[in-house]
Short mmCIF file of C-alpha atoms in Angstrom, two decimals:
data_model
loop_
_atom_site.label_atom_id
_atom_site.label_comp_id
_atom_site.label_asym_id
_atom_site.label_seq_id
_atom_site.Cartn_x
_atom_site.Cartn_y
_atom_site.Cartn_z
CA MET M 17 -12.53 -11.07 -13.61
CA SER M 18 -12.59 -10.76 -9.81
CA LYS M 19 -9.57 -11.08 -7.86
CA PRO M 20 -8.79 -14.22 -5.79
CA LYS M 21 -9.61 -13.59 -2.13
CA ARG M 22 -6.99 -14.27 0.70
CA TYR M 23 -7.44 -14.03 4.42
CA VAL M 24 -4.66 -12.49 6.26
CA PHE M 25 -4.02 -12.78 10.03
CA PHE M 26 -1.69 -10.50 11.97
CA VAL M 27 -0.99 -12.11 15.26
CA SER M 28 0.99 -10.52 18.07
CA ASP M 29 1.70 -10.73 21.65
CA SER M 30 1.50 -7.04 22.00
CA THR M 31 -0.19 -4.22 20.01
CA GLY M 32 0.29 -5.77 16.62
CA ILE M 33 1.86 -2.62 15.34
CA THR M 34 4.98 -4.23 14.11
CA VAL M 35 3.30 -7.14 12.48
CA SER M 36 0.65 -5.14 10.67
CA THR M 37 3.06 -2.59 9.38
CA LEU M 38 5.29 -5.28 7.87
CA GLY M 39 2.48 -7.40 6.72
CA ASN M 40 0.70 -4.40 5.08
CA SER M 41 3.93 -3.32 3.45
CA LEU M 42 4.76 -6.83 2.04
CA LEU M 43 1.20 -7.46 0.82
CA ALA M 44 0.70 -4.03 -0.91
CA GLN M 45 3.12 -5.51 -3.57
CA PHE M 46 0.33 -7.76 -4.69
CA GLU M 47 -2.88 -5.95 -4.10
CA ASP M 48 -3.30 -5.22 -7.71
CA ASN M 49 -3.98 -8.87 -8.36
CA VAL M 50 -5.47 -10.31 -4.95
CA GLU M 51 -8.05 -9.06 -2.58
CA PHE M 52 -6.84 -9.23 0.97
CA GLU M 53 -8.94 -9.28 4.03
CA PHE M 54 -7.07 -8.69 7.21
CA THR M 55 -7.83 -9.55 10.88
CA THR M 56 -5.50 -8.50 13.61
CA ILE M 57 -5.15 -10.58 16.80
CA THR M 58 -3.40 -8.75 19.55
CA PHE M 59 -2.12 -9.46 23.13
CA ILE M 60 -1.66 -13.23 22.79
CA GLN M 61 0.01 -13.88 26.11
CA SER M 62 -1.18 -17.39 27.19
CA VAL M 63 -1.40 -20.72 25.49
CA GLU M 64 -5.23 -20.61 25.60
CA GLN M 65 -5.22 -17.34 23.67
CA ALA M 66 -2.74 -18.78 21.18
CA GLU M 67 -5.07 -21.79 20.79
CA ASP M 68 -8.15 -19.48 20.23
CA ALA M 69 -6.10 -17.69 17.63
CA VAL M 70 -5.67 -20.94 15.78
CA LYS M 71 -9.27 -21.94 16.10
CA GLN M 72 -10.42 -18.55 14.65
CA ILE M 73 -7.92 -18.82 11.61
CA ASN M 74 -8.93 -22.48 11.07
CA GLU M 75 -12.77 -21.33 10.85
CA TYR M 76 -11.68 -19.19 7.92
CA ALA M 77 -9.67 -21.95 6.43
CA LYS M 78 -12.61 -24.25 6.31
CA THR M 79 -14.63 -22.04 3.84
CA ALA M 80 -11.94 -20.12 2.06
CA GLU M 81 -10.80 -21.11 -1.36
CA TYR M 82 -7.09 -20.57 -0.48
CA ARG M 83 -5.45 -21.24 2.83
CA PRO M 84 -5.08 -18.11 4.94
CA ILE M 85 -1.80 -16.36 5.40
CA ILE M 86 -0.50 -15.69 8.98
CA PHE M 87 2.20 -12.97 9.84
CA ALA M 88 3.11 -13.26 13.51
CA THR M 89 5.40 -11.62 16.01
CA LEU M 90 5.30 -13.70 18.91
CA ILE M 91 8.44 -13.79 21.22
CA GLU M 92 7.40 -17.03 23.17
CA LEU M 93 8.35 -20.16 21.39
CA PRO M 94 5.61 -22.16 22.78
CA TYR M 95 3.03 -19.79 21.17
CA ARG M 96 4.79 -19.68 17.94
CA HIS M 97 4.74 -23.60 17.97
CA ILE M 98 0.89 -23.51 18.52
CA LEU M 99 0.62 -21.24 15.54
CA THR M 100 2.14 -23.85 13.24
CA LYS M 101 -1.01 -26.09 13.69
CA ALA M 102 -3.16 -23.66 11.96
CA ASN M 103 -4.20 -24.73 8.51
CA ALA M 104 -2.38 -21.55 6.91
CA LEU M 105 0.85 -20.30 5.61
CA LEU M 106 2.92 -19.05 8.66
CA PHE M 107 5.51 -16.23 8.38
CA ASP M 108 7.11 -16.38 11.81
CA ILE M 109 8.84 -13.04 11.71
CA PHE M 110 10.69 -13.03 14.92
CA GLY M 111 11.70 -16.76 14.29
CA ARG M 112 13.05 -15.69 10.92
CA PHE M 113 15.36 -12.78 12.30
CA ILE M 114 16.11 -13.65 16.16
CA GLU M 115 18.50 -16.47 15.59
CA PRO M 116 20.68 -14.74 13.06
CA LEU M 117 20.74 -11.70 15.37
CA GLU M 118 21.57 -13.86 18.24
CA LEU M 119 24.40 -15.27 16.14
CA GLU M 120 25.77 -11.98 15.17
CA LEU M 121 25.62 -10.36 18.52
CA GLY M 122 26.74 -13.49 20.49
CA LEU M 123 23.76 -13.35 22.74
CA LYS M 124 20.42 -14.90 23.45
CA SER M 125 17.42 -12.85 23.08
CA SER M 126 15.57 -11.56 26.31
CA HIS M 127 12.12 -13.02 25.36
CA ALA M 128 10.50 -10.02 26.56
CA ILE M 129 7.11 -9.32 25.25
CA GLY M 130 6.15 -5.83 24.09
CA ARG M 131 9.67 -4.69 24.75
CA THR M 132 9.65 -1.82 22.22
CA HIS M 133 7.05 0.10 24.20
CA ASN M 134 8.23 -0.85 27.71
CA LYS M 135 11.44 0.49 28.29
CA GLY M 136 13.67 2.24 30.97
CA GLU M 137 13.26 5.54 29.15
CA GLU M 138 9.56 5.04 28.91
CA THR M 139 8.70 7.84 31.26
CA LEU M 140 11.00 10.27 29.48
CA SER M 141 9.53 9.25 26.20
CA TYR M 142 6.08 9.54 27.50
CA TYR M 143 6.74 12.96 28.88
CA ASN M 144 8.49 14.25 25.59
CA ARG M 145 5.68 13.00 23.40
CA ILE M 146 2.86 14.44 25.74
CA GLU M 147 4.66 17.72 26.06
CA ALA M 148 5.14 17.85 22.24
CA ILE M 149 1.39 17.06 21.65
CA ASN M 150 0.40 19.78 24.06
CA PHE M 151 2.70 22.30 22.34
CA ALA M 152 1.22 21.41 18.98
CA LEU M 153 -2.43 21.70 20.38
CA GLN M 154 -1.68 25.12 22.02
CA HIS M 155 0.09 26.38 18.88
CA ASP M 156 -2.20 24.98 16.40
CA ASP M 157 -3.36 27.35 13.57
CA GLY M 158 -1.91 30.34 15.02
CA ALA M 159 -3.86 29.98 18.15
CA SER M 160 -0.87 31.15 20.19
CA VAL M 161 2.40 32.33 19.21
CA LYS M 162 3.70 32.76 22.75
CA ARG M 163 6.41 29.96 22.90
CA TYR M 164 7.51 30.09 19.19
CA GLU M 165 11.20 30.38 20.49
CA GLU M 166 10.63 26.74 21.83
CA ALA M 167 9.35 25.53 18.58
CA GLU M 168 11.74 23.29 16.53
CA ILE M 169 9.77 23.94 13.40
CA ILE M 170 6.78 26.09 12.36
CA LEU M 171 4.63 24.92 9.54
CA LEU M 172 3.09 27.33 7.18
CA GLY M 173 0.56 26.81 4.61
CA VAL M 174 -2.91 27.92 3.43
CA SER M 175 -5.87 26.91 5.38
CA ARG M 176 -6.56 22.98 5.16
CA SER M 177 -3.31 22.22 3.50
CA GLY M 178 -2.54 19.62 6.16
CA LYS M 179 -0.63 21.55 8.85
CA THR M 180 -2.54 20.35 11.93
CA PRO M 181 -2.37 16.74 11.23
CA THR M 182 1.42 16.94 10.35
CA CYS M 183 2.27 18.86 13.55
CA LEU M 184 0.32 16.28 15.70
CA TYR M 185 2.09 13.31 13.82
CA LEU M 186 5.47 14.98 14.41
CA ALA M 187 4.78 15.38 18.04
CA MET M 188 3.09 12.03 18.74
CA ASN M 189 5.72 9.89 16.87
CA PHE M 190 8.83 11.96 17.04
CA ALA M 191 8.25 14.11 20.10
CA VAL M 192 9.23 17.12 17.79
CA THR M 193 7.95 20.40 19.03
CA ALA M 194 5.99 21.80 16.16
CA ALA M 195 3.73 24.71 15.75
CA ASN M 196 1.64 25.87 12.63
CA TYR M 197 0.58 29.12 11.38
CA PRO M 198 -2.16 29.82 8.88
CA LEU M 199 -1.46 32.53 6.06
CA ILE M 200 -4.87 33.79 5.59
CA ALA M 201 -6.04 35.29 2.27
CA GLU M 202 -5.73 38.74 3.51
CA GLU M 203 -2.21 38.32 4.79
CA LEU M 204 -0.90 36.65 1.69
CA GLY M 205 1.02 39.01 -0.71
CA ASP M 206 2.25 41.21 2.04
CA GLY M 207 5.36 39.30 2.83
CA LEU M 208 6.04 37.38 6.11
CA PRO M 209 3.90 38.50 9.07
CA SER M 210 6.01 40.33 11.57
CA ILE M 211 5.48 37.62 14.31
CA LEU M 212 7.12 35.03 12.05
CA GLN M 213 10.18 37.02 11.06
CA PRO M 214 12.47 36.20 14.08
CA HIS M 215 11.72 32.58 13.41
CA GLN M 216 12.40 32.36 9.62
CA HIS M 217 15.09 29.67 10.13
CA LYS M 218 12.42 27.32 11.52
CA LEU M 219 9.74 27.95 8.97
CA PHE M 220 8.64 24.90 6.65
CA GLY M 221 6.02 25.28 4.02
CA LEU M 222 3.22 22.95 2.90
CA THR M 223 1.65 23.43 -0.34
CA ILE M 224 -1.15 21.48 -2.15
CA ALA M 225 -2.71 21.51 -5.73
CA PRO M 226 -5.59 23.90 -5.87
CA GLU M 227 -8.00 21.24 -7.21
CA ASN M 228 -7.45 19.02 -4.20
CA LEU M 229 -7.61 22.04 -1.84
CA GLN M 230 -10.83 22.88 -3.35
CA ARG M 231 -12.26 19.32 -2.73
CA ILE M 232 -11.14 19.51 0.92
CA ARG M 233 -12.72 22.93 1.69
CA GLN M 234 -15.73 22.08 -0.35
CA GLN M 235 -16.52 19.17 2.08
CA ARG M 236 -16.58 21.70 4.97
CA TYR M 237 -17.90 24.87 3.60
CA PRO M 238 -19.72 23.83 0.28
CA ASN M 239 -20.22 26.46 -2.29
CA SER M 240 -18.32 29.23 -0.26
CA ASP M 241 -15.96 31.66 -1.62
CA TYR M 242 -13.23 30.04 0.40
CA ALA M 243 -13.97 26.81 -1.19
CA SER M 244 -14.01 28.25 -4.80
CA LEU M 245 -11.35 26.94 -7.18
CA LYS M 246 -10.54 30.54 -8.03
CA THR M 247 -9.75 31.32 -4.34
CA CYS M 248 -7.70 28.23 -3.87
CA GLN M 249 -5.64 28.86 -7.11
CA ILE M 250 -4.84 32.43 -6.05
CA GLU M 251 -3.93 31.38 -2.36
CA VAL M 252 -1.77 28.54 -3.50
CA GLN M 253 -0.02 30.68 -6.06
CA LYS M 254 0.69 33.60 -3.60
CA ILE M 255 2.06 31.32 -0.92
CA GLU M 256 4.41 29.47 -3.22
CA ALA M 257 5.63 32.68 -4.43
CA LEU M 258 6.29 33.64 -0.83
CA PHE M 259 8.22 30.25 -0.10
CA ARG M 260 10.38 30.75 -3.11
CA GLN M 261 11.06 34.48 -2.49
CA LEU M 262 12.14 33.84 1.09
CA LYS M 263 13.72 30.58 0.35
CA ILE M 264 11.36 28.69 2.75
CA PRO M 265 11.83 24.94 2.20
CA TYR M 266 8.59 23.50 1.26
CA ILE M 267 6.80 20.27 0.15
CA ASN M 268 3.86 19.49 -2.01
CA ALA M 269 1.44 17.34 0.01
CA THR M 270 -1.10 16.65 -2.62
CA HIS M 271 -0.61 12.95 -3.01
CA THR M 272 1.26 12.51 -0.01
CA SER M 273 0.31 10.80 3.41
CA ILE M 274 0.57 12.39 6.82
CA GLU M 275 3.41 9.71 7.35
CA GLU M 276 5.26 10.56 4.15
CA ILE M 277 4.97 14.46 4.72
CA SER M 278 6.44 14.09 8.18
CA ALA M 279 9.27 11.66 7.13
CA MET M 280 10.13 14.24 4.25
CA ILE M 281 10.23 17.08 6.83
CA LEU M 282 12.34 15.07 9.05
CA LYS M 283 14.69 14.29 6.21
CA GLN M 284 14.95 17.83 4.79
CA THR M 285 15.35 19.65 8.11
CA GLY M 286 17.63 17.12 9.72
CA LEU M 287 15.33 17.01 12.77
CA LYS M 288 15.61 13.81 14.82
CA LYS M 289 13.08 12.00 16.63
CA ARG M 290 13.50 12.63 20.41
CA PHE M 291 12.94 9.15 21.60
CA LYS M 292 13.03 5.47 20.22
CA MET Y 14 31.23 -3.17 32.41
CA SER Y 15 30.10 -1.12 29.42
CA LYS Y 16 27.88 -2.74 26.84
CA PRO Y 17 29.43 -3.38 23.40
CA LYS Y 18 28.08 -0.73 20.87
CA ARG Y 19 26.62 -1.56 17.54
CA TYR Y 20 25.69 0.86 14.82
CA VAL Y 21 22.28 -0.03 13.15
CA PHE Y 22 21.03 1.46 10.03
CA PHE Y 23 17.48 1.39 8.81
CA VAL Y 24 17.32 1.98 5.05
CA SER Y 25 14.15 2.70 3.24
CA ASP Y 26 12.84 3.70 -0.28
CA SER Y 27 9.94 5.55 1.54
CA THR Y 28 9.31 6.68 4.92
CA GLY Y 29 11.33 4.14 6.84
CA ILE Y 30 8.31 3.41 9.07
CA THR Y 31 8.08 -0.32 8.40
CA VAL Y 32 11.88 -1.08 8.49
CA SER Y 33 12.37 0.92 11.70
CA THR Y 34 9.20 -0.51 13.47
CA LEU Y 35 10.45 -4.00 12.73
CA GLY Y 36 14.20 -3.32 13.37
CA ASN Y 37 13.45 -1.66 16.79
CA SER Y 38 11.16 -4.55 17.86
CA LEU Y 39 13.80 -7.09 17.04
CA LEU Y 40 16.64 -5.23 18.61
CA ALA Y 41 14.71 -4.54 21.70
CA GLN Y 42 15.31 -8.19 22.52
CA PHE Y 43 18.83 -7.41 22.98
CA GLU Y 44 19.08 -3.94 24.44
CA ASP Y 45 19.86 -5.15 27.90
CA ASN Y 46 23.31 -6.14 26.74
CA VAL Y 47 24.12 -4.12 23.74
CA GLU Y 48 24.11 -0.42 22.95
CA PHE Y 49 22.46 0.27 19.82
CA GLU Y 50 22.93 3.67 17.94
CA PHE Y 51 20.28 4.07 15.19
CA THR Y 52 20.40 6.00 11.87
CA THR Y 53 17.39 6.04 9.58
CA ILE Y 54 18.08 6.64 5.89
CA THR Y 55 14.85 7.41 4.09
CA PHE Y 56 13.67 7.92 0.50
CA ILE Y 57 16.48 5.98 -1.30
CA GLN Y 58 15.03 6.28 -4.96
CA SER Y 59 18.22 6.36 -7.09
CA VAL Y 60 21.39 4.38 -7.62
CA GLU Y 61 23.38 7.57 -6.29
CA GLN Y 62 21.31 7.71 -3.07
CA ALA Y 63 21.90 4.10 -2.52
CA GLU Y 64 25.51 4.50 -3.13
CA ASP Y 65 25.62 7.29 -0.63
CA ALA Y 66 23.95 5.38 1.91
CA VAL Y 67 26.66 2.64 1.47
CA LYS Y 68 29.29 5.32 1.78
CA GLN Y 69 27.82 6.71 5.10
CA ILE Y 70 27.57 3.20 6.48
CA ASN Y 71 31.12 2.32 5.65
CA GLU Y 72 32.28 5.50 7.18
CA TYR Y 73 31.05 4.08 10.48
CA ALA Y 74 32.46 0.64 9.75
CA LYS Y 75 35.75 2.22 9.73
CA THR Y 76 36.05 3.18 13.14
CA ALA Y 77 33.45 0.74 14.80
CA GLU Y 78 34.62 -2.06 16.94
CA TYR Y 79 32.02 -4.30 15.36
CA ARG Y 80 30.58 -4.35 11.84
CA PRO Y 81 27.24 -2.20 11.40
CA ILE Y 82 23.90 -3.94 10.98
CA ILE Y 83 21.54 -2.83 8.24
CA PHE Y 84 17.79 -3.55 8.00
CA ALA Y 85 16.50 -2.45 4.64
CA THR Y 86 13.07 -2.46 2.96
CA LEU Y 87 14.02 -1.63 -0.59
CA ILE Y 88 11.66 -2.82 -3.28
CA GLU Y 89 14.10 -2.35 -6.25
CA LEU Y 90 16.64 -5.14 -6.63
CA PRO Y 91 19.28 -2.89 -8.00
CA TYR Y 92 19.33 -0.76 -4.77
CA ARG Y 93 19.22 -3.80 -2.70
CA HIS Y 94 22.19 -5.23 -4.64
CA ILE Y 95 24.06 -1.98 -3.94
CA LEU Y 96 23.50 -2.31 -0.25
CA THR Y 97 25.32 -5.61 -0.22
CA LYS Y 98 28.60 -3.73 -0.83
CA ALA Y 99 28.28 -2.17 2.57
CA ASN Y 100 30.85 -3.60 5.10
CA ALA Y 101 27.99 -4.60 7.36
CA LEU Y 102 25.54 -7.42 8.05
CA LEU Y 103 22.43 -6.76 5.83
CA PHE Y 104 18.98 -7.85 6.66
CA ASP Y 105 17.19 -7.53 3.42
CA ILE Y 106 13.65 -7.80 4.80
CA PHE Y 107 11.55 -7.61 1.47
CA GLY Y 108 14.24 -9.87 -0.20
CA ARG Y 109 13.40 -12.38 2.81
CA PHE Y 110 9.66 -12.43 2.38
CA ILE Y 111 8.77 -11.33 -1.23
CA GLU Y 112 9.80 -14.59 -2.78
CA PRO Y 113 7.75 -16.98 -0.63
CA LEU Y 114 4.93 -14.53 -0.90
CA GLU Y 115 5.29 -14.69 -4.81
CA LEU Y 116 5.32 -18.42 -4.71
CA GLU Y 117 2.36 -18.77 -2.46
CA LEU Y 118 0.20 -16.17 -4.44
CA GLY Y 119 1.41 -17.38 -7.82
CA LEU Y 120 2.30 -13.84 -8.77
CA LYS Y 121 5.17 -11.45 -9.16
CA SER Y 122 5.23 -8.56 -6.85
CA SER Y 123 4.57 -5.05 -8.33
CA HIS Y 124 7.76 -3.35 -7.28
CA ALA Y 125 5.89 -0.24 -6.40
CA ILE Y 126 7.81 2.05 -4.03
CA GLY Y 127 6.01 3.31 -0.97
CA ARG Y 128 2.81 1.33 -1.96
CA THR Y 129 1.43 1.01 1.58
CA HIS Y 130 0.83 4.70 1.59
CA ASN Y 131 -0.13 5.42 -1.97
CA LYS Y 132 -3.28 3.50 -2.81
CA GLY Y 133 -6.50 4.06 -4.57
CA GLU Y 134 -8.42 4.51 -1.44
CA GLU Y 135 -5.83 7.10 -0.65
CA THR Y 136 -8.25 10.04 -0.57
CA LEU Y 137 -10.86 8.32 1.33
CA SER Y 138 -8.43 7.20 3.95
CA TYR Y 139 -7.15 10.76 4.06
CA TYR Y 140 -10.43 12.36 4.66
CA ASN Y 141 -11.56 9.63 7.03
CA ARG Y 142 -8.32 10.41 9.23
CA ILE Y 143 -8.52 14.12 8.93
CA GLU Y 144 -12.20 14.09 9.95
CA ALA Y 145 -11.41 11.88 12.86
CA ILE Y 146 -8.57 14.23 14.07
CA ASN Y 147 -10.75 17.26 13.52
CA PHE Y 148 -13.47 15.52 15.65
CA ALA Y 149 -11.11 14.66 18.28
CA LEU Y 150 -9.81 18.20 18.55
CA GLN Y 151 -13.32 19.76 18.53
CA HIS Y 152 -14.45 17.30 21.28
CA ASP Y 153 -11.24 17.44 23.30
CA ASP Y 154 -11.61 17.68 27.10
CA GLY Y 155 -15.35 18.28 27.02
CA ALA Y 156 -14.83 21.43 24.80
CA SER Y 157 -17.84 20.40 22.94
CA VAL Y 158 -20.50 17.73 23.43
CA LYS Y 159 -22.47 18.75 20.34
CA ARG Y 160 -21.74 15.71 17.99
CA TYR Y 161 -21.38 13.08 20.81
CA GLU Y 162 -23.95 10.82 18.79
CA GLU Y 163 -21.32 10.64 15.93
CA ALA Y 164 -18.62 9.58 18.47
CA GLU Y 165 -17.52 5.89 18.21
CA ILE Y 166 -16.14 6.02 21.67
CA ILE Y 167 -16.04 8.56 24.40
CA LEU Y 168 -13.00 8.32 26.79
CA LEU Y 169 -13.47 9.34 30.57
CA GLY Y 170 -10.68 9.83 32.99
CA VAL Y 171 -9.50 12.13 35.56
CA SER Y 172 -7.38 15.27 34.31
CA ARG Y 173 -4.08 14.23 32.85
CA SER Y 174 -4.68 10.60 32.77
CA GLY Y 175 -3.82 10.47 28.95
CA LYS Y 176 -7.19 10.94 27.21
CA THR Y 177 -6.10 13.46 24.79
CA PRO Y 178 -3.07 11.63 23.18
CA THR Y 179 -5.19 8.55 23.12
CA CYS Y 180 -7.99 10.13 21.21
CA LEU Y 181 -5.57 11.65 18.72
CA TYR Y 182 -3.71 8.39 18.32
CA LEU Y 183 -6.92 6.57 17.61
CA ALA Y 184 -8.06 9.27 15.10
CA MET Y 185 -4.63 9.55 13.39
CA ASN Y 186 -3.99 5.86 12.97
CA PHE Y 187 -7.30 4.16 12.83
CA ALA Y 188 -9.69 7.03 11.78
CA VAL Y 189 -11.70 6.21 15.02
CA THR Y 190 -14.01 9.02 15.89
CA ALA Y 191 -13.08 9.62 19.67
CA ALA Y 192 -14.17 12.28 21.97
CA ASN Y 193 -13.12 12.69 25.57
CA TYR Y 194 -14.59 14.18 28.80
CA PRO Y 195 -12.74 15.07 31.77
CA LEU Y 196 -14.51 14.36 35.03
CA ILE Y 197 -13.38 17.35 37.17
CA ALA Y 198 -13.01 16.71 41.04
CA GLU Y 199 -16.28 18.55 41.85
CA GLU Y 200 -18.18 16.19 39.54
CA LEU Y 201 -16.75 13.07 40.92
CA GLY Y 202 -19.06 11.17 43.17
CA ASP Y 203 -22.16 12.63 41.79
CA GLY Y 204 -22.57 9.79 39.36
CA LEU Y 205 -22.49 10.28 35.58
CA PRO Y 206 -23.14 13.81 34.31
CA SER Y 207 -26.45 13.88 32.46
CA ILE Y 208 -24.62 14.93 29.20
CA LEU Y 209 -23.10 11.54 29.12
CA GLN Y 210 -26.09 9.38 30.08
CA PRO Y 211 -27.48 8.83 26.65
CA HIS Y 212 -23.87 7.62 25.58
CA GLN Y 213 -23.22 5.26 28.24
CA HIS Y 214 -22.55 2.27 25.80
CA LYS Y 215 -19.77 4.27 24.25
CA LEU Y 216 -17.97 5.13 27.31
CA PHE Y 217 -14.46 3.72 27.96
CA GLY Y 218 -12.39 4.74 31.11
CA LEU Y 219 -8.65 5.33 31.58
CA THR Y 220 -7.09 5.24 35.02
CA ILE Y 221 -3.72 5.87 36.31
CA ALA Y 222 -1.55 5.30 39.49
CA PRO Y 223 -2.07 8.18 41.81
CA GLU Y 224 1.71 8.64 42.29
CA ASN Y 225 2.28 8.84 38.54
CA LEU Y 226 -0.76 11.26 38.04
CA GLN Y 227 0.94 13.37 40.81
CA ARG Y 228 4.30 13.40 38.66
CA ILE Y 229 2.50 14.47 35.66
CA ARG Y 230 0.40 17.14 37.26
CA GLN Y 231 3.36 18.23 39.31
CA GLN Y 232 5.31 19.12 36.08
CA ARG Y 233 2.56 21.38 35.00
CA TYR Y 234 1.26 23.00 38.24
CA PRO Y 235 4.08 22.40 40.77
CA ASN Y 236 3.06 22.56 44.41
CA SER Y 237 -0.59 23.07 43.60
CA ASP Y 238 -3.59 21.50 45.41
CA TYR Y 239 -4.40 19.86 42.00
CA ALA Y 240 -1.04 18.09 41.87
CA SER Y 241 -0.93 16.91 45.48
CA LEU Y 242 -0.79 13.24 46.12
CA LYS Y 243 -3.91 13.43 48.37
CA THR Y 244 -5.95 14.92 45.51
CA CYS Y 245 -4.66 12.62 43.04
CA GLN Y 246 -5.45 9.55 45.23
CA ILE Y 247 -9.11 10.74 45.92
CA GLU Y 248 -9.84 11.51 42.20
CA VAL Y 249 -8.43 8.14 41.17
CA GLN Y 250 -10.50 6.32 43.81
CA LYS Y 251 -13.77 7.96 43.00
CA ILE Y 252 -13.31 7.58 39.19
CA GLU Y 253 -12.56 3.87 39.63
CA ALA Y 254 -15.60 3.45 41.74
CA LEU Y 255 -17.63 5.10 39.11
CA PHE Y 256 -16.30 2.85 36.40
CA ARG Y 257 -17.05 -0.23 38.49
CA GLN Y 258 -20.55 0.96 39.63
CA LEU Y 259 -21.66 1.73 35.95
CA LYS Y 260 -19.85 -1.33 34.47
CA ILE Y 261 -17.87 1.13 32.27
CA PRO Y 262 -14.75 -0.85 30.75
CA TYR Y 263 -11.59 0.71 31.75
CA ILE Y 264 -7.70 0.19 31.57
CA ASN Y 265 -4.94 1.20 33.61
CA ALA Y 266 -2.57 3.55 31.59
CA THR Y 267 0.04 3.65 34.30
CA HIS Y 268 2.84 1.84 32.52
CA THR Y 269 1.42 1.57 29.21
CA SER Y 270 2.29 3.44 26.03
CA ILE Y 271 -0.19 5.59 23.90
CA GLU Y 272 0.13 2.70 21.30
CA GLU Y 273 -0.65 0.01 23.82
CA ILE Y 274 -3.65 1.93 25.32
CA SER Y 275 -5.08 2.37 21.89
CA ALA Y 276 -4.53 -1.16 20.98
CA MET Y 277 -6.16 -2.49 23.98
CA ILE Y 278 -9.08 -0.05 23.60
CA LEU Y 279 -9.63 -1.52 19.98
CA LYS Y 280 -9.42 -5.07 21.30
CA GLN Y 281 -11.81 -4.56 24.20
CA THR Y 282 -14.26 -2.48 22.33
CA GLY Y 283 -14.11 -4.47 18.99
CA LEU Y 284 -13.76 -1.06 17.11
CA LYS Y 285 -11.84 -1.59 13.85
CA LYS Y 286 -9.61 0.87 12.00
CA ARG Y 287 -11.52 2.59 9.22
CA PHE Y 288 -8.64 2.27 6.64
CA LYS Y 289 -5.76 0.13 5.93
#
């Protein structure tokens, strides 16, 4: 039996990040039984643009079996009002929360569009993030070990275990200064490389199921020794032994998204994001 | 007069991305008049962890002038129920939306924690993102031009105008295959470098106010020619002329976050994210 199909629209006066994050998270609870098709409409900042969004949604409504669903984060009341004219179920997210917040805080909201990303500390945040990204790039995969004393965390793992994307995500989203060091096959089993020894308190390990590691390596270097299951098994076994022996905290990244790995690292290390 | 201070807790059974994104976005509407202090409590997946969260929040409540505010995205009812015991104002975000969604869809929600990031297409998404990140790294700053035919977009801009973080963000969050090419001072004014000519339809420009460019360059190479206001002015002027002359779409990144630049690029180019 095919799943019923529902058209979903995320409508925002800014980037659409807030609304699509929340909407995806809510609808994921139903996706075993419904097929969702998502459209994100961003930067609605005029009456015309709001009316165009309604037109676009109503076009879908005409042919769809069920009415579309809209999740909207629009600050301006007039635009929110225009959206109510769509032939759709509307979740007006700001509408739902702003009023109780106004009551609790005893204040009116500022009706400032795109506020989250346009703040006083903007410049500082921007510099922090860019600096952290540059640091991650310069200290990726052991490329440089020069400024390890500045690193807040140094990720260890076998090649292709997800160190690079995790470092970049930590830098981009939390301005965390993260380096990573690959423990190559030849080094494994000899204890901690001397370059890392002064930084042992900052080390954090990533590991991965050998079968998944094999699949990832196979994509890049098919049928190589490096991508053989045997090699992957030995490397993973050796690095996990090292983590345990030196009491380096580590997590298994096998079925874990970059977001989850990063959030787990922050939780376990107590590192805090360096901007809002 | 100092602003009243409110303690805010983001409580999640997973990464906390959804709840902190929404909470920050809502509270940004009030931050001119209130000082918020944020704490994120992630991976609440047992009764004990939920009770610990309540304890932590109640500790703050004891000494705070106003009651704390909680934003929570917890799927499991028992954990949500435990949170209601906190001495705080609770915004139960899933509670607010899941029931109307159940009614509309005629279905019960699946109560699956961390669902957004643990899907069937997980592996595909992971590969797409990792491949896009690798592509961005290999084709950063003109380092390689080998696989430009595979690029979905090639960013152009003067040095330090934000090309690298934008490419990485597009890759990380949307699995968009993005390269970037720096137009160095000597090249500017000679038209489009020949290497870029076959790819003109994929070019997208970033520009930035010369004063801000100067500040960014100054941080890295203080008092250099490269960082002088004069140099920055000339380079920006030349590159904007090039964008206009060749009708390359471009945006001004001066007061714009990486998130906003990326969302604007997606909107203007019609590129879609390649995973949920």
